[in-house]
Each structure stands twice: as C-alpha cells, then as structure tokens.
Tab-separated table of C-alpha atoms and ligand atoms in Angstrom:
chain	number	residue	atom	x	y	z
A	1	UNK	CA	154.638	222.240	229.452
A	2	UNK	CA	156.219	219.274	231.112
A	3	UNK	CA	159.621	218.397	229.711
A	4	UNK	CA	160.560	214.816	229.082
A	5	UNK	CA	163.839	213.740	230.590
A	6	UNK	CA	165.947	214.170	227.426
A	7	UNK	CA	164.630	217.720	227.047
A	8	UNK	CA	165.378	218.470	230.674
A	9	UNK	CA	168.882	216.964	230.457
A	10	UNK	CA	169.636	218.795	227.225
A	11	UNK	CA	168.706	222.111	228.856
A	12	UNK	CA	170.992	221.319	231.776
A	13	UNK	CA	173.826	220.059	229.578
A	14	UNK	CA	173.895	223.274	227.573
A	15	UNK	CA	174.659	225.223	230.728
A	16	UNK	CA	177.948	223.405	231.178
A	17	UNK	CA	178.987	221.776	227.906
A	18	UNK	CA	179.303	223.564	224.538
A	19	UNK	CA	176.049	222.784	222.755
A	20	UNK	CA	175.272	220.241	225.470
A	21	UNK	CA	177.351	217.539	223.763
A	22	UNK	CA	180.904	216.233	223.811
A	23	UNK	CA	180.941	215.624	220.061
A	24	UNK	CA	178.934	217.682	217.557
A	25	UNK	CA	177.488	214.733	215.585
A	26	UNK	CA	175.340	213.964	218.639
A	27	UNK	CA	173.624	217.337	218.746
A	28	UNK	CA	170.829	216.653	216.207
A	29	UNK	CA	171.890	219.814	214.348
A	30	UNK	CA	171.034	218.397	210.941
A	31	UNK	CA	167.704	216.876	211.968
A	32	UNK	CA	166.564	219.446	214.515
A	33	UNK	CA	164.963	218.752	217.864
A	34	UNK	CA	166.433	217.501	221.087
A	35	UNK	CA	169.069	214.746	221.133
A	36	UNK	CA	167.935	211.590	222.884
A	37	UNK	CA	169.791	210.913	226.129
A	38	UNK	CA	170.411	207.222	226.707
A	39	UNK	CA	170.875	205.310	229.899
A	40	UNK	CA	171.378	201.702	228.836
A	41	UNK	CA	171.446	199.251	225.985
A	42	UNK	CA	171.619	195.520	225.417
A	43	UNK	CA	172.184	193.966	222.013
A	44	UNK	CA	170.406	196.179	219.479
A	45	UNK	CA	167.869	197.684	221.855
A	46	UNK	CA	168.768	201.009	223.432
A	47	UNK	CA	166.748	202.655	226.185
A	48	UNK	CA	166.524	206.400	226.708
A	49	UNK	CA	166.257	208.297	229.990
A	50	UNK	CA	162.451	208.253	229.716
A	51	UNK	CA	162.391	204.491	229.359
A	52	UNK	CA	161.584	204.475	225.609
A	53	UNK	CA	163.183	201.656	223.658
A	54	UNK	CA	164.622	201.876	220.172
A	55	UNK	CA	166.163	199.541	217.618
A	56	UNK	CA	169.667	200.877	217.215
A	57	UNK	CA	171.334	201.455	213.824
A	58	UNK	CA	174.052	203.749	215.151
A	59	UNK	CA	175.911	201.275	217.342
A	60	UNK	CA	177.908	204.105	218.926
A	61	UNK	CA	178.898	205.045	215.335
A	62	UNK	CA	180.303	201.621	214.593
A	63	UNK	CA	181.989	199.935	217.559
A	64	UNK	CA	178.970	197.836	218.597
A	65	UNK	CA	179.195	195.313	215.785
A	66	UNK	CA	178.229	192.495	218.177
A	67	UNK	CA	175.629	194.568	219.997
A	68	UNK	CA	175.711	196.629	223.181
A	69	UNK	CA	176.900	195.183	226.480
A	70	UNK	CA	178.268	192.127	224.690
A	71	UNK	CA	178.942	189.772	227.600
A	72	UNK	CA	182.589	188.826	226.872
A	73	UNK	CA	183.474	192.530	226.550
A	74	UNK	CA	181.696	193.449	229.781
A	75	UNK	CA	183.375	190.617	231.635
A	76	UNK	CA	186.821	191.479	230.247
A	77	UNK	CA	186.492	195.086	231.414
A	78	UNK	CA	185.262	194.032	234.846
A	79	UNK	CA	188.063	191.512	235.309
A	80	UNK	CA	190.780	193.906	234.148
A	81	UNK	CA	189.551	196.738	236.359
A	82	UNK	CA	190.262	194.760	239.538
A	83	UNK	CA	193.944	194.747	238.605
A	84	UNK	CA	194.144	198.550	238.232
A	85	UNK	CA	192.756	200.776	235.538
A	86	UNK	CA	196.152	201.937	234.284
A	87	UNK	CA	199.878	201.366	234.730
A	88	UNK	CA	201.516	203.626	232.152
A	89	UNK	CA	203.914	200.717	231.691
A	90	UNK	CA	203.958	197.702	229.360
A	91	UNK	CA	201.452	194.869	229.860
A	92	UNK	CA	200.968	191.453	228.273
A	93	UNK	CA	197.488	192.255	226.957
A	94	UNK	CA	199.056	194.845	224.626
A	95	UNK	CA	201.129	192.117	222.984
A	96	UNK	CA	198.135	189.800	222.684
A	97	UNK	CA	196.196	192.620	221.075
A	98	UNK	CA	198.974	193.448	218.600
A	99	UNK	CA	199.363	189.760	217.673
A	100	UNK	CA	195.642	189.423	217.097
A	101	UNK	CA	195.492	192.546	214.942
A	102	UNK	CA	198.345	191.207	212.830
A	103	UNK	CA	196.638	187.860	212.464
A	104	UNK	CA	193.465	189.536	211.238
A	105	UNK	CA	195.208	192.187	209.121
A	106	UNK	CA	198.430	190.575	207.907
A	107	UNK	CA	200.167	193.678	206.502
A	108	UNK	CA	200.100	195.327	209.921
A	109	UNK	CA	203.541	194.061	210.900
A	110	UNK	CA	203.878	196.662	213.625
A	111	UNK	CA	201.050	198.457	215.368
A	112	UNK	CA	200.915	201.285	217.879
A	113	UNK	CA	197.859	201.753	220.084
A	114	UNK	CA	196.405	205.203	220.693
A	115	UNK	CA	193.172	206.500	222.223
A	116	UNK	CA	191.026	207.552	219.266
A	117	UNK	CA	190.690	207.421	215.511
A	118	UNK	CA	191.733	211.064	215.377
A	119	UNK	CA	195.036	210.293	217.062
A	120	UNK	CA	195.611	207.304	214.793
A	121	UNK	CA	195.187	209.391	211.622
A	122	UNK	CA	197.245	212.330	212.906
A	123	UNK	CA	200.054	209.960	213.814
A	124	UNK	CA	199.866	208.037	210.532
A	125	UNK	CA	200.458	211.142	208.434
A	126	UNK	CA	203.308	212.229	210.692
A	127	UNK	CA	204.876	208.810	210.140
A	128	UNK	CA	204.327	209.105	206.368
A	129	UNK	CA	206.017	212.510	206.347
A	130	UNK	CA	208.872	211.320	208.524
A	131	UNK	CA	209.397	208.222	206.406
A	132	UNK	CA	209.232	209.872	202.963
A	133	UNK	CA	210.713	213.252	203.871
A	134	UNK	CA	207.833	214.822	201.897
A	135	UNK	CA	205.362	217.370	203.206
A	136	UNK	CA	201.992	217.327	201.504
A	137	UNK	CA	199.110	214.910	201.857
A	138	UNK	CA	196.205	214.228	199.539
A	139	UNK	CA	192.807	213.547	201.042
A	140	UNK	CA	189.337	213.349	199.538
A	141	UNK	CA	186.543	215.835	199.926
A	142	UNK	CA	183.852	214.385	202.190
A	143	UNK	CA	186.173	211.849	203.830
A	144	UNK	CA	186.664	212.239	207.563
A	145	UNK	CA	189.841	211.409	209.417
A	146	UNK	CA	189.096	212.897	212.804
A	147	UNK	CA	189.582	216.461	213.957
A	148	UNK	CA	193.343	216.845	213.482
A	149	UNK	CA	194.275	220.219	211.964
A	150	UNK	CA	195.575	218.711	208.717
A	151	UNK	CA	192.225	217.093	207.978
A	152	UNK	CA	189.975	220.082	208.601
A	153	UNK	CA	190.716	221.462	205.179
A	154	UNK	CA	188.203	221.888	202.410
A	155	UNK	CA	188.900	222.137	198.723
A	156	UNK	CA	189.472	225.617	197.387
A	157	UNK	CA	187.454	226.714	194.395
A	158	UNK	CA	188.592	224.664	191.417
A	159	UNK	CA	190.228	221.308	191.726
A	160	UNK	CA	193.808	222.543	191.602
A	161	UNK	CA	193.710	225.367	194.100
A	162	UNK	CA	195.198	225.080	197.543
A	163	UNK	CA	193.075	223.899	200.417
A	164	UNK	CA	191.413	226.331	202.799
A	165	UNK	CA	190.881	225.780	206.529
A	166	UNK	CA	187.319	224.579	207.136
A	167	UNK	CA	187.494	225.557	210.800
A	168	UNK	CA	188.750	228.698	212.484
A	169	UNK	CA	191.836	227.806	214.476
A	170	UNK	CA	193.428	225.894	211.614
A	171	UNK	CA	196.204	227.971	210.093
A	172	UNK	CA	196.759	228.750	206.419
A	173	UNK	CA	200.199	227.247	206.927
A	174	UNK	CA	198.682	223.883	207.778
A	175	UNK	CA	196.077	224.181	205.036
A	176	UNK	CA	198.679	224.581	202.317
A	177	UNK	CA	200.003	221.071	202.954
A	178	UNK	CA	196.637	219.358	202.513
A	179	UNK	CA	195.410	218.789	198.980
A	180	UNK	CA	191.838	217.774	198.227
A	181	UNK	CA	190.870	215.324	195.507
A	182	UNK	CA	187.463	213.998	194.452
A	183	UNK	CA	186.437	210.574	195.704
A	184	UNK	CA	186.201	207.910	193.008
A	185	UNK	CA	188.028	210.207	190.592
A	186	UNK	CA	191.563	209.014	189.848
A	187	UNK	CA	192.171	211.865	187.405
A	188	UNK	CA	191.795	214.430	190.186
A	189	UNK	CA	194.485	212.582	192.146
A	190	UNK	CA	196.824	212.315	189.181
A	191	UNK	CA	196.577	216.051	188.601
A	192	UNK	CA	197.510	216.834	192.194
A	193	UNK	CA	200.422	214.410	192.130
A	194	UNK	CA	201.732	215.978	188.936
A	195	UNK	CA	201.364	219.500	190.185
A	196	UNK	CA	203.107	218.725	193.489
A	197	UNK	CA	205.868	216.623	192.020
A	198	UNK	CA	207.905	214.676	194.529
A	199	UNK	CA	206.340	216.358	197.530
A	200	UNK	CA	203.310	214.198	198.385
A	201	UNK	CA	204.018	212.054	201.457
A	202	UNK	CA	200.713	210.192	201.493
A	203	UNK	CA	197.283	209.702	200.085
A	204	UNK	CA	194.813	209.043	202.896
A	205	UNK	CA	191.256	207.876	202.346
A	206	UNK	CA	188.337	205.913	203.673
A	207	UNK	CA	188.472	202.819	201.427
A	208	UNK	CA	184.691	202.753	201.735
A	209	UNK	CA	183.556	206.258	202.575
A	210	UNK	CA	181.231	206.313	205.552
A	211	UNK	CA	181.271	209.924	206.652
A	212	UNK	CA	179.356	211.414	203.727
A	213	UNK	CA	176.926	208.545	203.916
A	214	UNK	CA	178.104	205.189	202.668
A	215	UNK	CA	179.937	205.476	199.348
A	216	UNK	CA	181.802	202.397	198.158
A	217	UNK	CA	184.860	202.696	195.930
A	218	UNK	CA	184.117	202.183	192.231
A	219	UNK	CA	185.875	199.274	190.541
A	220	UNK	CA	189.504	200.190	189.893
A	221	UNK	CA	189.592	203.208	192.222
A	222	UNK	CA	191.538	201.619	195.082
A	223	UNK	CA	193.746	199.674	192.646
A	224	UNK	CA	194.435	202.893	190.755
A	225	UNK	CA	195.465	204.704	193.933
A	226	UNK	CA	197.775	201.826	194.845
A	227	UNK	CA	199.457	202.140	191.440
A	228	UNK	CA	199.768	205.937	191.610
A	229	UNK	CA	201.297	205.720	195.082
A	230	UNK	CA	203.891	203.219	193.872
A	231	UNK	CA	204.750	205.376	190.860
A	232	UNK	CA	205.165	208.520	192.919
A	233	UNK	CA	206.811	206.938	195.978
A	234	UNK	CA	203.899	208.163	198.025
A	235	UNK	CA	202.445	206.126	200.896
A	236	UNK	CA	198.889	204.849	200.668
A	237	UNK	CA	197.038	205.169	203.977
A	238	UNK	CA	193.709	203.428	204.425
A	239	UNK	CA	191.709	205.011	207.196
A	240	UNK	CA	189.880	201.916	208.395
A	241	UNK	CA	188.566	203.499	211.589
A	242	UNK	CA	185.059	202.684	210.364
A	243	UNK	CA	185.656	199.775	207.987
A	244	UNK	CA	188.309	197.914	209.971
A	245	UNK	CA	187.054	194.587	211.379
A	246	UNK	CA	183.623	195.474	209.937
A	247	UNK	CA	183.772	194.783	206.206
A	248	UNK	CA	185.768	191.622	206.852
A	249	UNK	CA	188.214	190.461	209.487
A	250	UNK	CA	190.889	192.243	207.481
A	251	UNK	CA	188.633	195.221	206.770
A	252	UNK	CA	188.386	196.901	203.371
A	253	UNK	CA	191.899	195.751	202.497
A	254	UNK	CA	190.762	192.140	202.585
A	255	UNK	CA	187.386	192.821	200.991
A	256	UNK	CA	188.842	194.638	197.983
A	257	UNK	CA	192.234	192.934	198.016
A	258	UNK	CA	194.132	196.210	197.860
A	259	UNK	CA	196.801	196.619	200.505
A	260	UNK	CA	197.855	199.956	201.940
A	261	UNK	CA	201.226	200.968	203.392
A	262	UNK	CA	199.724	202.260	206.613
A	263	UNK	CA	196.330	201.540	208.140
A	264	UNK	CA	194.453	203.333	210.897
A	265	UNK	CA	191.860	201.795	213.195
A	266	UNK	CA	189.370	202.956	215.798
A	267	UNK	CA	185.764	202.211	216.756
A	268	UNK	CA	185.443	198.361	216.640
A	269	UNK	CA	189.024	197.805	217.801
A	270	UNK	CA	188.140	199.181	221.249
A	271	UNK	CA	184.878	197.300	221.810
A	272	UNK	CA	183.308	200.637	222.824
A	273	UNK	CA	186.243	201.894	224.877
A	274	UNK	CA	188.460	204.716	223.580
A	275	UNK	CA	190.989	202.995	221.338
A	276	UNK	CA	192.652	203.803	218.052
A	277	UNK	CA	195.645	202.245	216.340
A	278	UNK	CA	197.934	202.770	213.393
A	279	UNK	CA	200.214	200.259	211.825
A	280	UNK	CA	201.826	198.901	208.715
A	281	UNK	CA	205.004	197.502	207.309
A	282	UNK	CA	207.843	197.131	209.780
A	283	UNK	CA	210.174	199.185	207.625
A	284	UNK	CA	207.812	202.152	207.761
A	285	UNK	CA	206.717	201.785	211.382
A	286	UNK	CA	210.345	201.643	212.474
A	287	UNK	CA	210.529	205.423	212.119
A	288	UNK	CA	208.261	205.690	215.181
A	289	UNK	CA	209.913	206.545	218.491
A	290	UNK	CA	211.609	205.022	220.418
A	291	UNK	CA	212.983	202.986	217.460
A	292	UNK	CA	213.082	205.980	215.117
A	293	UNK	CA	212.886	209.753	215.302
A	294	UNK	CA	209.156	210.354	214.634
A	295	UNK	CA	207.669	211.261	217.990
A	296	UNK	CA	204.391	209.737	219.136
A	297	UNK	CA	203.258	208.992	222.686
A	298	UNK	CA	200.302	208.571	225.070
A	299	UNK	CA	199.976	208.308	228.848
A	300	UNK	CA	196.922	206.063	228.593
A	301	UNK	CA	197.752	204.382	225.270
A	302	UNK	CA	197.343	200.618	225.468
A	303	UNK	CA	195.206	201.092	228.573
A	304	UNK	CA	194.431	197.706	230.162
A	305	UNK	CA	190.644	198.165	230.265
A	306	UNK	CA	190.545	199.366	226.682
A	307	UNK	CA	192.840	196.580	225.480
A	308	UNK	CA	190.801	193.954	227.326
A	309	UNK	CA	187.550	195.186	225.794
A	310	UNK	CA	189.016	195.369	222.309
A	311	UNK	CA	190.717	192.006	222.627
A	312	UNK	CA	187.481	190.335	223.712
A	313	UNK	CA	185.544	191.805	220.788
A	314	UNK	CA	188.214	191.115	218.153
A	315	UNK	CA	188.651	187.569	219.466
A	316	UNK	CA	184.953	186.920	218.923
A	317	UNK	CA	185.186	188.265	215.364
A	318	UNK	CA	188.354	186.317	214.636
A	319	UNK	CA	186.830	183.051	215.912
A	320	UNK	CA	183.551	183.493	214.068
A	321	UNK	CA	183.980	184.296	210.382
A	322	UNK	CA	180.308	183.368	210.023
A	323	UNK	CA	179.409	186.609	211.816
A	324	UNK	CA	180.432	188.507	208.700
A	325	UNK	CA	178.202	186.319	206.539
A	326	UNK	CA	175.332	186.848	208.988
A	327	UNK	CA	175.840	190.626	209.040
A	328	UNK	CA	175.805	190.813	205.279
A	329	UNK	CA	172.703	188.608	205.003
A	330	UNK	CA	170.846	190.793	207.483
A	331	UNK	CA	171.918	193.957	205.689
A	332	UNK	CA	170.820	192.512	202.329
A	333	UNK	CA	167.499	191.524	203.851
A	334	UNK	CA	166.916	195.035	205.165
A	335	UNK	CA	168.147	196.771	201.998
A	336	UNK	CA	166.018	194.668	199.665
A	337	UNK	CA	162.830	195.318	201.587
A	338	UNK	CA	163.566	199.002	202.117
A	339	UNK	CA	163.943	199.349	198.351
A	340	UNK	CA	160.492	197.867	197.860
A	341	UNK	CA	158.965	200.244	200.411
A	342	UNK	CA	160.785	203.285	198.981
A	343	UNK	CA	159.580	202.430	195.480
A	344	UNK	CA	156.012	201.881	196.653
A	345	UNK	CA	156.002	205.380	198.112
A	346	UNK	CA	157.555	206.731	194.910
A	347	UNK	CA	160.376	208.413	196.789
A	348	UNK	CA	163.510	209.403	194.856
A	349	UNK	CA	166.360	207.552	196.468
A	350	UNK	CA	169.769	206.078	195.941
A	351	UNK	CA	170.862	203.334	198.297
A	352	UNK	CA	174.503	202.420	198.852
A	353	UNK	CA	175.609	199.323	200.681
A	354	UNK	CA	178.942	197.755	201.535
A	355	UNK	CA	178.894	194.790	203.892
A	356	UNK	CA	177.006	195.890	207.003
A	357	UNK	CA	177.186	199.592	206.130
A	358	UNK	CA	174.207	201.141	204.382
A	359	UNK	CA	172.841	204.599	203.492
A	360	UNK	CA	169.743	205.945	201.821
A	361	UNK	CA	170.210	209.205	199.926
A	362	UNK	CA	166.957	210.952	199.018
A	363	UNK	CA	167.982	211.948	195.520
A	364	UNK	CA	167.479	210.802	191.952
A	365	UNK	CA	171.224	210.917	191.316
A	366	UNK	CA	173.690	208.092	191.602
A	367	UNK	CA	175.751	208.927	194.707
A	368	UNK	CA	179.453	208.190	194.228
A	369	UNK	CA	181.158	211.219	195.764
A	370	UNK	CA	180.815	214.405	197.768
A	371	UNK	CA	178.956	216.419	195.141
A	372	UNK	CA	176.318	213.799	194.447
A	373	UNK	CA	175.931	213.024	198.179
A	374	UNK	CA	175.013	216.664	198.608
A	375	UNK	CA	172.065	216.371	196.229
A	376	UNK	CA	170.203	214.450	198.946
A	377	UNK	CA	166.985	216.104	200.109
A	378	UNK	CA	167.905	217.065	203.661
A	379	UNK	CA	164.458	218.250	204.583
A	380	UNK	CA	162.962	214.915	203.616
A	381	UNK	CA	165.629	213.094	205.612
A	382	UNK	CA	164.892	215.219	208.665
A	383	UNK	CA	161.194	214.349	208.505
A	384	UNK	CA	161.885	210.681	207.833
A	385	UNK	CA	164.378	210.524	210.719
A	386	UNK	CA	161.887	211.895	213.250
A	387	UNK	CA	159.073	209.647	212.022
A	388	UNK	CA	161.390	206.642	212.446
A	389	UNK	CA	162.414	207.821	215.907
A	390	UNK	CA	158.759	208.109	216.931
A	391	UNK	CA	158.303	204.524	215.803
A	392	UNK	CA	161.225	203.245	217.871
A	393	UNK	CA	164.013	203.184	215.293
A	394	UNK	CA	167.185	205.108	216.100
A	395	UNK	CA	168.953	206.055	212.863
A	396	UNK	CA	172.100	208.169	212.639
A	397	UNK	CA	170.855	211.758	213.090
A	398	UNK	CA	172.244	213.094	209.813
A	399	UNK	CA	171.640	212.475	206.098
A	400	UNK	CA	175.412	212.086	205.708
A	401	UNK	CA	176.013	209.198	208.053
A	402	UNK	CA	176.034	205.458	207.576
A	403	UNK	CA	173.728	202.994	209.298
A	404	UNK	CA	175.718	200.285	211.062
A	405	UNK	CA	174.208	196.866	211.481
A	406	UNK	CA	175.069	194.519	214.328
A	407	UNK	CA	174.834	190.737	214.712
A	408	UNK	CA	172.419	191.363	217.588
A	409	UNK	CA	169.717	192.634	215.202
A	410	UNK	CA	167.061	189.943	214.844
A	411	UNK	CA	164.943	189.396	211.740
A	412	UNK	CA	162.003	190.447	213.858
A	413	UNK	CA	163.713	193.797	214.517
A	414	UNK	CA	164.491	194.162	210.813
A	415	UNK	CA	160.819	193.519	209.976
A	416	UNK	CA	159.765	196.113	212.565
A	417	UNK	CA	162.178	198.572	210.967
A	418	UNK	CA	160.707	197.976	207.507
A	419	UNK	CA	157.178	198.424	208.819
A	420	UNK	CA	158.256	201.642	210.562
A	421	UNK	CA	159.873	202.867	207.329
A	422	UNK	CA	156.659	202.182	205.416
A	423	UNK	CA	154.638	204.347	207.824
A	424	UNK	CA	157.386	206.942	208.251
A	425	UNK	CA	157.743	207.519	204.514
A	426	UNK	CA	153.995	208.042	204.121
A	427	UNK	CA	153.914	210.496	207.023
A	428	UNK	CA	157.089	212.306	205.939
A	429	UNK	CA	155.607	212.862	202.474
A	430	UNK	CA	152.482	214.441	203.933
A	431	UNK	CA	154.491	216.678	206.244
A	432	UNK	CA	156.894	217.605	203.468
A	433	UNK	CA	154.013	219.082	201.429
A	434	UNK	CA	152.600	220.888	204.457
A	435	UNK	CA	155.904	222.516	205.341
A	436	UNK	CA	156.329	224.080	201.903
B	501	LIG	C1	185.243	208.111	213.443
B	501	LIG	C2	186.295	208.264	212.439
B	501	LIG	C3	187.519	208.891	212.719
B	501	LIG	C4	187.773	209.586	214.038
B	501	LIG	O1	187.787	208.712	215.107
B	501	LIG	P1	187.551	209.304	216.594
B	501	LIG	O2	187.719	208.102	217.463
B	501	LIG	O3	186.188	209.889	216.598
B	501	LIG	O4	188.599	210.322	216.818
B	501	LIG	C5	188.505	208.889	211.764
B	501	LIG	N1	188.301	208.316	210.568
B	501	LIG	C6	187.151	207.719	210.245
B	501	LIG	C7	187.001	207.073	208.908
B	501	LIG	C8	186.104	207.688	211.158
B	501	LIG	O5	184.941	207.126	210.819
C-alpha cells in the first residue's frame, strides 16, 4: 500500500528520534494513528506534507494567539537575523521586552528570560527555596509545569502520603520535597501546609489548568491560596506559561484579580520561538545571580531572534486590547453552537471554557479537577478526534488538552468546525458501537 507523506516521514523519524517526535504530546499516543507532519501555516490554516489543509485549534500549543506566520513577527525575526543570531551579551531588545512585560503584568518588577516554560518553572521554585530557606513545594495533581524533576511527581496513595516519582530517572530524594494537592480543593492544601509546618517554600499552580483539559479555578480557590500563602509565609507561584498574555494582557492574574509572588511565562511570550520567563517582586527576584546567590543562567537566554519575535507579538497584544474581546466572542460563538450539536447527538459531555481556552470532556460529570477529568470517555474522544481530522479540523491530539483559539479564526472557519463536529459526532457514535 502506498504511504502518504506523513506515514512515510513518521517511519523515517522513528529510525532516528525516540518515537519519531521531539516531544511526546505530538506522537498521537492517546488518539492512535500517525501524527500529521506539517510544512507550513498561515493564520489558522495549517498545511500538512501531503498538501491537506486544516483549521488549527492547537496553535503550537498556545503561542499562535494571533495566527501562524503573523507578519510583524516574521518581519522582526528576519530583521534581527541580519544582525547576528546570538551575542551571548546584553542587548537593548532584552530591556524593551522586560519593560513591556512589566507594563502588561505590573507585579513583574524584575524578569529573567529563559528558553522554555520548563526552565522558567524550574528556576522559579529554586528562587522560592532560596528566598524562603524552605525546601518543599506544593503542586496540584494534573497540573503541568514542564519536565523538571521536581514536577514529575504524582500523588502517593491517600492525600497525605509523600509523592512518588512518576518517571524513572527522578529520585525518591527529589520526590519527597514535592507534595501533591487536589485542584480546586483548598482543604487538601491546608492539610499539607499543616503537616509540613514551616517547610513549604511555594505553592505552584496553573491558575486556569490547561494540561488536564481546561479547568478553571472555582470561585474563591485562587483567593484562598493567596491567603494561605500569606499565613504560612509561603510564596505563591502562578505558572502562566499557558494563560499568560492569553486570558488577558496581564494573564490569569488580571482576569481573576489575584496576584502571585512569582509568575512564569512561556508559549505566547516567544511568538513561536523558544522563550520562557520568570519574574516577580524585586525583593524576591533580587536573590537571583548575579545580584543574589541563587544561580540561574543560559547561553542563549534573551536571544535576539526570540526576543524580537516575542516583542513583536506582545506589542500587538498590548496595543490591541480589543483582540481579547474578539477572542472571547469567537470562543463563545464556537462553544454555544458546539453545545447545541452535542446535545442534539445526545452525547454526555462537560464543556469548560476560560477566555480563549476551551475543552470538551465526554463525561456526565462536572469536571473541576484531576479525578473528574479522568472520567472522560477516551475511546469516544479518539474516534471524534479522527473524524474531525478527516474533515479538516486539527484538534489537540489528546482528551486532556485544551483547544486554543486565535484571532485569525474567521466566523466562516468556526461554522465549518461546527458542521464538521455535527458529522463527526454522528460518525463517532456509529463507530463506537461497532468497536465494542
Ligand atoms: C507548556 C507548559 C509548560 C512547559 O513549557 P515548555 O516550553 O514546554 O517547557 C509549563 N507549564 C505550563 C502550564 C505549560 O502549559
């Protein structure tokens, strides 16, 4: 049988790259089949190696909030590249970038640029430990903060047991300093704080969870964490790698009016180039070297191409607050009509939405945390995903990911998506029965 180009490339890739991919979320493990290999994209239309076009709801997992190949970003990268791709020395664009970030997110009085969200989160907890002199961190089951050792820890059995490594290669020693709480459950946090009196350096969380599907914070949750952190002299870290510059110019902090001590960024901040950042109050950030003793460094950090791309994208967002209104209107439009279609097909579902982030869970339960997210019918999602793909809609290839909308989506594309969903749900239901 003749292979299409993605199939051929995937075969080839697996001979040289573990699993054929440079990041596991791309491998289609949870939906099966062959990952689509892409060659180009413009706005919200992405084109695969076989020339098929899709409406894109992944947006490179978030960065493409203004669409792919956004002209000011492309031009900024081109222009910067003529002046060298890296100096490993200070440049003016780094200052412009830091000023702009502070303007958009006012409590980021000092910011340090890094090369990924992973690095930003790893560095933020090191800073929290260095600043407080405490060792443990609390994170939430189902939240993702990159692949740093301290974050690859799952809850032990029972809420108060120590964490266990969730990946070989992470030591028990590291695991014992990471405590797991339940998202949207303040009591679980209080218990951990009590049990580990005076030794919790930070609570880190996604202020809107996006990595177990989209799960917004329940009223009072973020406020409650802020209060607990103040009581226990523990730092509150918002991981805004996904939500930063997406939910508002000031991210989730602005949207929910709860302000963290440290914030991490990634994705949108780089305009599609590898950028992360962490920042916060001057007093805290002053522990970072070379001002303070907490070591953190990067040969390519603040890279001129990456800074130019990020600066161009953030500038557009800063200058156009109406983009956020537009994004939310488009997301509402899509969500409302998807609900109608889902109901017409009598599919059990729970839909979560925050700004331009949206997820459909195929379950009859209300999804507000890790346990309820896991009640989603993964087989149904897999079938639905492939039926959507066939109809030219590229959704995140996992039931536990968030769809990201972009300003470049037109109402015509949204209507096409709804029509595709209508057909895909019907077909998925038929196949679901057959597969039993
Ligand atoms: C993507 C993501 C990260 C990791 O960022 P990378 O750039 O992939 O290292 C961390 N935290 C959150 C909330 C993310 O969504």
